[in-house]
Coordinates of C-alpha atoms in Angstrom, one line a residue:
X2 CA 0.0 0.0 0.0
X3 CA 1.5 3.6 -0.8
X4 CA 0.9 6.2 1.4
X5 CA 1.0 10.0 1.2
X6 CA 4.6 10.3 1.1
X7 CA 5.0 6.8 -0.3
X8 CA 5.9 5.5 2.1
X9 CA 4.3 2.7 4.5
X10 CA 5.3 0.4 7.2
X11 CA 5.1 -3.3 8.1
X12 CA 5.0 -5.4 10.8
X13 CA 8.0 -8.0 11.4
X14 CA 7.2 -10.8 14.1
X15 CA 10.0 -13.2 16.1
X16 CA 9.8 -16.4 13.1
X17 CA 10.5 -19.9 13.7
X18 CA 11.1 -22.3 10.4
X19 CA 8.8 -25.0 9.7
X20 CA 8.5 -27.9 7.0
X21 CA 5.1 -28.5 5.3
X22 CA 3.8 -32.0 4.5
X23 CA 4.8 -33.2 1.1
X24 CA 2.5 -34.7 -1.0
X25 CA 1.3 -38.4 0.1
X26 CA 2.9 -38.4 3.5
X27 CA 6.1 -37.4 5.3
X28 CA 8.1 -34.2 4.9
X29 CA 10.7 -32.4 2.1
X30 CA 13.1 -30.6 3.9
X31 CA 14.0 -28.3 1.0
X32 CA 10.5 -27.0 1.2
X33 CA 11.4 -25.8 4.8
X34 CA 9.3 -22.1 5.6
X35 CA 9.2 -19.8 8.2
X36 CA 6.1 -19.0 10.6
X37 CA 5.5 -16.4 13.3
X38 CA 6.5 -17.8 16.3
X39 CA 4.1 -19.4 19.2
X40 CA 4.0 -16.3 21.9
X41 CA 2.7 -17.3 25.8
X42 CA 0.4 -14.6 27.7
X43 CA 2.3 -13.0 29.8
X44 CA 5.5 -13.5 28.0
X45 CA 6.8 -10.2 26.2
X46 CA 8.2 -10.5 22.5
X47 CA 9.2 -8.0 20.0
X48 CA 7.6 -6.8 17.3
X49 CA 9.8 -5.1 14.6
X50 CA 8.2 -2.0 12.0
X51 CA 10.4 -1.4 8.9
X52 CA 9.8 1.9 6.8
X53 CA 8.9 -0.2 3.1
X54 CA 8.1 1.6 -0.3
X55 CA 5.5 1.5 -1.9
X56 CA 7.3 -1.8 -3.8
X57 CA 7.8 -3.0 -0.2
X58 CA 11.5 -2.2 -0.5
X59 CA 13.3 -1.0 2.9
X60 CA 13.5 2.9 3.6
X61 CA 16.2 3.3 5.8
X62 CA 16.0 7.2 6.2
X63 CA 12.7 7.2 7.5
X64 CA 12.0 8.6 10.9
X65 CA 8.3 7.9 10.9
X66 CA 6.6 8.1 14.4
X67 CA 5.0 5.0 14.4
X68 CA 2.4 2.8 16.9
X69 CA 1.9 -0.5 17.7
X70 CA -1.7 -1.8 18.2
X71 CA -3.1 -5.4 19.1
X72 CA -6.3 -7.4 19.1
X73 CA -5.7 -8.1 23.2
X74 CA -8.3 -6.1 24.5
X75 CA -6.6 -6.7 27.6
X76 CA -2.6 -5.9 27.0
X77 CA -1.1 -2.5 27.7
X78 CA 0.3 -1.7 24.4
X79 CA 3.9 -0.1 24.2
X80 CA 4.1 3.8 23.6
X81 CA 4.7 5.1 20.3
X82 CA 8.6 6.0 18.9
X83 CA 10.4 7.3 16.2
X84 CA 11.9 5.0 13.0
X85 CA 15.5 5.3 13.8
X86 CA 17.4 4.3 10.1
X87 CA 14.0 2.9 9.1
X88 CA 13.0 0.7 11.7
X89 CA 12.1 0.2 15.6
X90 CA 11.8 -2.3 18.1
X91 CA 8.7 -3.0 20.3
X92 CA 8.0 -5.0 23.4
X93 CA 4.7 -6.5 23.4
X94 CA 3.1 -8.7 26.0
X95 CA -0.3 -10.4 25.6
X96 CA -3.0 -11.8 28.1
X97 CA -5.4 -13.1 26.3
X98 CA -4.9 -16.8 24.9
X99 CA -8.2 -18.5 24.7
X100 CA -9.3 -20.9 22.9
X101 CA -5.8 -21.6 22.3
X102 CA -3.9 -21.3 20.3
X103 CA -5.7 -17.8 19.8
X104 CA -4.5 -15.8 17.0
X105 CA -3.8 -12.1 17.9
X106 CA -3.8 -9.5 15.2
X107 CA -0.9 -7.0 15.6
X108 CA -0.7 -3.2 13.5
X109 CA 1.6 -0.5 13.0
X110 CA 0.7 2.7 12.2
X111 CA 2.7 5.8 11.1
X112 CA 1.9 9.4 10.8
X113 CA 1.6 9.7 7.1
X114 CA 1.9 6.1 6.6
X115 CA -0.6 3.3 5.5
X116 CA -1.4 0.9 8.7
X117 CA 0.6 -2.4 8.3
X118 CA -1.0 -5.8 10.4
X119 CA 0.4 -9.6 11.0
X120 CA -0.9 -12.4 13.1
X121 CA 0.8 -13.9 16.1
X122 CA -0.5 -17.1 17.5
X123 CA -0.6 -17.1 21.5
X124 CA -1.1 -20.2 24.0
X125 CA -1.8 -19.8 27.6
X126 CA 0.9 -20.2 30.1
X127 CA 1.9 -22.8 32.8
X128 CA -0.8 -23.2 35.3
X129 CA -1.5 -20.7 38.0
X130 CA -4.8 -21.8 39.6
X131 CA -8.3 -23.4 39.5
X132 CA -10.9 -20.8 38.6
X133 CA -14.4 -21.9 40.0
X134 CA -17.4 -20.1 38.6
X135 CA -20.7 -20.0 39.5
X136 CA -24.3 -19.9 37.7
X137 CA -24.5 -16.5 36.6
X138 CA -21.1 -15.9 35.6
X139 CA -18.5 -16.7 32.6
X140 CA -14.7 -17.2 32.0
X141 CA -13.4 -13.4 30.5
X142 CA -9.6 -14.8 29.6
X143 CA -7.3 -11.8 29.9
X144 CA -9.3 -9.6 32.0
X145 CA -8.5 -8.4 35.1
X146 CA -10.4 -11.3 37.6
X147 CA -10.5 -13.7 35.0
X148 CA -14.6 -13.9 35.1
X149 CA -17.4 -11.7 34.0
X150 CA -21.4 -11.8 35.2
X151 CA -22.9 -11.8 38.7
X152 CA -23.2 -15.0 41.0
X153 CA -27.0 -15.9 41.0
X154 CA -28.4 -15.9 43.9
X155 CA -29.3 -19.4 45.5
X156 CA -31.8 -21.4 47.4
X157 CA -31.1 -22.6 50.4
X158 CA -31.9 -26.5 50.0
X159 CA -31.4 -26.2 47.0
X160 CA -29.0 -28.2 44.6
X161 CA -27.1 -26.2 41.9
X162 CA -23.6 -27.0 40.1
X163 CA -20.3 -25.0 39.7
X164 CA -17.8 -25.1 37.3
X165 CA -14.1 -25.7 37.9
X166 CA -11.3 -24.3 35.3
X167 CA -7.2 -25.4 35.3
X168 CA -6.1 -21.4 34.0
X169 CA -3.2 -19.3 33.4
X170 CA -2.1 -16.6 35.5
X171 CA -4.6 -14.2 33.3
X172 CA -7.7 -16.8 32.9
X173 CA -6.9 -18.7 30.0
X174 CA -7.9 -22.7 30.2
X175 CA -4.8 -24.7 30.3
X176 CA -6.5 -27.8 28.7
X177 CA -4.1 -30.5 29.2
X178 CA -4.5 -30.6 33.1
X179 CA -6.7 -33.5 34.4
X180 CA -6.1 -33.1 37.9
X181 CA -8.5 -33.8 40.4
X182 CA -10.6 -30.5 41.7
X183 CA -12.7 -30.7 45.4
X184 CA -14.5 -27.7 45.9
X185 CA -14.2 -26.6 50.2
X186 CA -16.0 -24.5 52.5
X187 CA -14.6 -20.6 53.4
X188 CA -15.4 -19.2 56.9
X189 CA -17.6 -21.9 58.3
X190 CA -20.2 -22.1 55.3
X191 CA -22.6 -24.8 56.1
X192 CA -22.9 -26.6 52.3
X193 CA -22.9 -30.1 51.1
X194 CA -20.3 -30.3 49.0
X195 CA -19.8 -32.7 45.2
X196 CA -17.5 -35.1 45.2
X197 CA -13.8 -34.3 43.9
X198 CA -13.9 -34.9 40.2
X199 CA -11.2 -35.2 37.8
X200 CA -10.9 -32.1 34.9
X201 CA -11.0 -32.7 31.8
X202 CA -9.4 -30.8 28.7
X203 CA -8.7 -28.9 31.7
X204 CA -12.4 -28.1 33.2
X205 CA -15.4 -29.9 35.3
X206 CA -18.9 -29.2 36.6
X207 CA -19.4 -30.2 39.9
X208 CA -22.9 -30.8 40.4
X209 CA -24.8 -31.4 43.8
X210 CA -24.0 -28.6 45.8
X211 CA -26.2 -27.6 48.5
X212 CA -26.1 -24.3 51.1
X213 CA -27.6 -25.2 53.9
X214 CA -28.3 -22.2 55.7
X215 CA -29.5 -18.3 54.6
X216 CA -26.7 -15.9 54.2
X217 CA -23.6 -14.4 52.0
X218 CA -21.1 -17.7 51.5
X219 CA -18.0 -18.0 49.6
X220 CA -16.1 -21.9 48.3
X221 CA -12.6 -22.6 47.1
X222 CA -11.3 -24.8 44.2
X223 CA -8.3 -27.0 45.6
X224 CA -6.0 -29.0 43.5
X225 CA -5.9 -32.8 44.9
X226 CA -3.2 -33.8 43.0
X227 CA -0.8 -30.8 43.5
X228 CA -0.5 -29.9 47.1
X229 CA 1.5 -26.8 45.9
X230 CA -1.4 -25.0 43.9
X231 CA -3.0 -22.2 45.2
X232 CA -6.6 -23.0 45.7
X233 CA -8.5 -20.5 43.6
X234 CA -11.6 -18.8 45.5
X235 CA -14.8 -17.8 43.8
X236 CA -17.3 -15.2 44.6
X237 CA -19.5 -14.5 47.0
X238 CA -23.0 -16.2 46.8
X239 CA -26.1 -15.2 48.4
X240 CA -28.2 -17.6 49.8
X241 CA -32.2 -16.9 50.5
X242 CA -34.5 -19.0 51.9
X243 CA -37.7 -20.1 50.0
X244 CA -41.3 -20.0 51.5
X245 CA -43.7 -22.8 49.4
X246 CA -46.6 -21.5 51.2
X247 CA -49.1 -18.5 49.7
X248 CA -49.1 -15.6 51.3
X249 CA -51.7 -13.7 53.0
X250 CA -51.9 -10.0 51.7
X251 CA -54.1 -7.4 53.7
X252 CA -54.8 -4.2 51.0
X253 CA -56.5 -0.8 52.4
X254 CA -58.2 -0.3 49.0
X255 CA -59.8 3.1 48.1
X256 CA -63.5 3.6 46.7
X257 CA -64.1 2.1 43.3
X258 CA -60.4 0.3 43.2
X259 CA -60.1 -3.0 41.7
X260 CA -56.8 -5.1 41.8
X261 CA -55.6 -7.8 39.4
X262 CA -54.1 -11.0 40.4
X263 CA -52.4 -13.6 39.0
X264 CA -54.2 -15.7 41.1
X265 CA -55.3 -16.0 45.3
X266 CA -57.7 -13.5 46.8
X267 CA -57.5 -9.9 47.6
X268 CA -58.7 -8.3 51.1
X269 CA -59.4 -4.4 51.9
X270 CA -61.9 -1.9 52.7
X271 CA -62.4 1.7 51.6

């Protein structure tokens, strides 16, 4: 693309070579390409942007002021600098890796310049915690708290299920874990709890989990099979008790008034 001064700029990622499947099986190494490289959340990488021609060719004079911009909703993206002999250097970390491998588009952008983009593939990070999420909210991979929604409220009595998650340090789903996850009590909650259950592709529902009593009750995610793992808490849940009787209503109705129901009797008197 030509810009303005003719002049535009383009994005260089960290490669790493590759060798495509020949026809009918196997591999040709003499067909051997290159690929951008597989980034981690949380890991930072560069990201190169060359001054280019308008016939792509290198402009090593330029001194274009030039910004990097990425798909991660989440990142903090570097600050804009100056070309120096036509190109610059940027550090770039991203969060968001979910479903992996998640492919992140990356721009550059130049005063006078066209806008320039590539693709980086990223895949969450080692293991940080067990998320557990309850009816009402969602996994938000990348975001600050790692979940978005508000916890229904529950009935006391009442069964519902929760959700465990093996994540990253940022919320992304780290499928390969199958440990086991129990779910335990935090300040004297009075629950019955699910049985441990064993993730898999990195994730379970627990189901059968029962508050016992009214009131504002929080639960933890521990890992069984690694002692070392913080367990992960989740939020707060409210917990109401539920009357199955019909209620008696007593109205002080003015002259000529007339209520609707949806069903039971109405009461008053002028």
């Amino acid at each position: 693309r030509a810009s303005a001064r003719g002049i535009d700029v383009r994005v260089l990622l960290e490669e790493k070579p590759y060798t495509p499947a020949a026809p009918g099986g196997g591999t040709n190494p003499s067909t051997q390409k290159t690929a951008a490289a597989l980034e981690t959340a949380g890991t930072t990488f560069t990201v190169t942007v060359q001054a280019v021609s308008d016939r792509f060719l290198p402009v090593s004079a330029s001194t274009l002021s030039v910004a990097v911009l990425t798909g991660d909703p989440f990142d903090t993206e570097p600050a804009a600098a100056a070309l120096s002999s036509g190109s610059a250097s940027f550090s770039v970390r991203l969060r968001r890796a979910e479903p992996a491998p998640l492919s992140i588009q990356i721009w550059a952008a130049g005063s006078g310049s066209g806008v320039s983009g590539a693709t980086v593939p990223v895949q969450p990070g080692a293991l940080a915690t067990l998320q557990l999420l309850f009816p009402g909210e969602a996994p938000a991979p990348g975001a600050p708290g790692g979940r978005s929604g508000i916890t229904d409220f529950q009935i006391a009595g009442v069964q519902f299920q929760a959700t465990v998650r093996a994540v990253d340090a940022f919320a992304n789903l780290v499928s390969s874990v199958t440990d086991v996850a129990a779910l335990r009590p935090v300040a004297g909650a009075s629950v019955t709890l699910p049985s441990p259950q064993a993730l898999s592709a990195g994730s379970a529902t627990l189901t059968g989990l029962v508050f016992l009593s009214t009131g504002v009750f929080t639960l933890s995610a521990a890992d069984l099979s690694s002692a070392a793992l913080a367990a992960g808490q989740g939020s707060p849940v409210s917990v109401f008790s539920l009357s199955l009787s019909s209620p008696s209503l007593t109205y002080a109705l003015p002259d000529g008034a007339a209520v609707g129901t949806l069903g039971g009797n109405v009461t008053g008197g002028s």
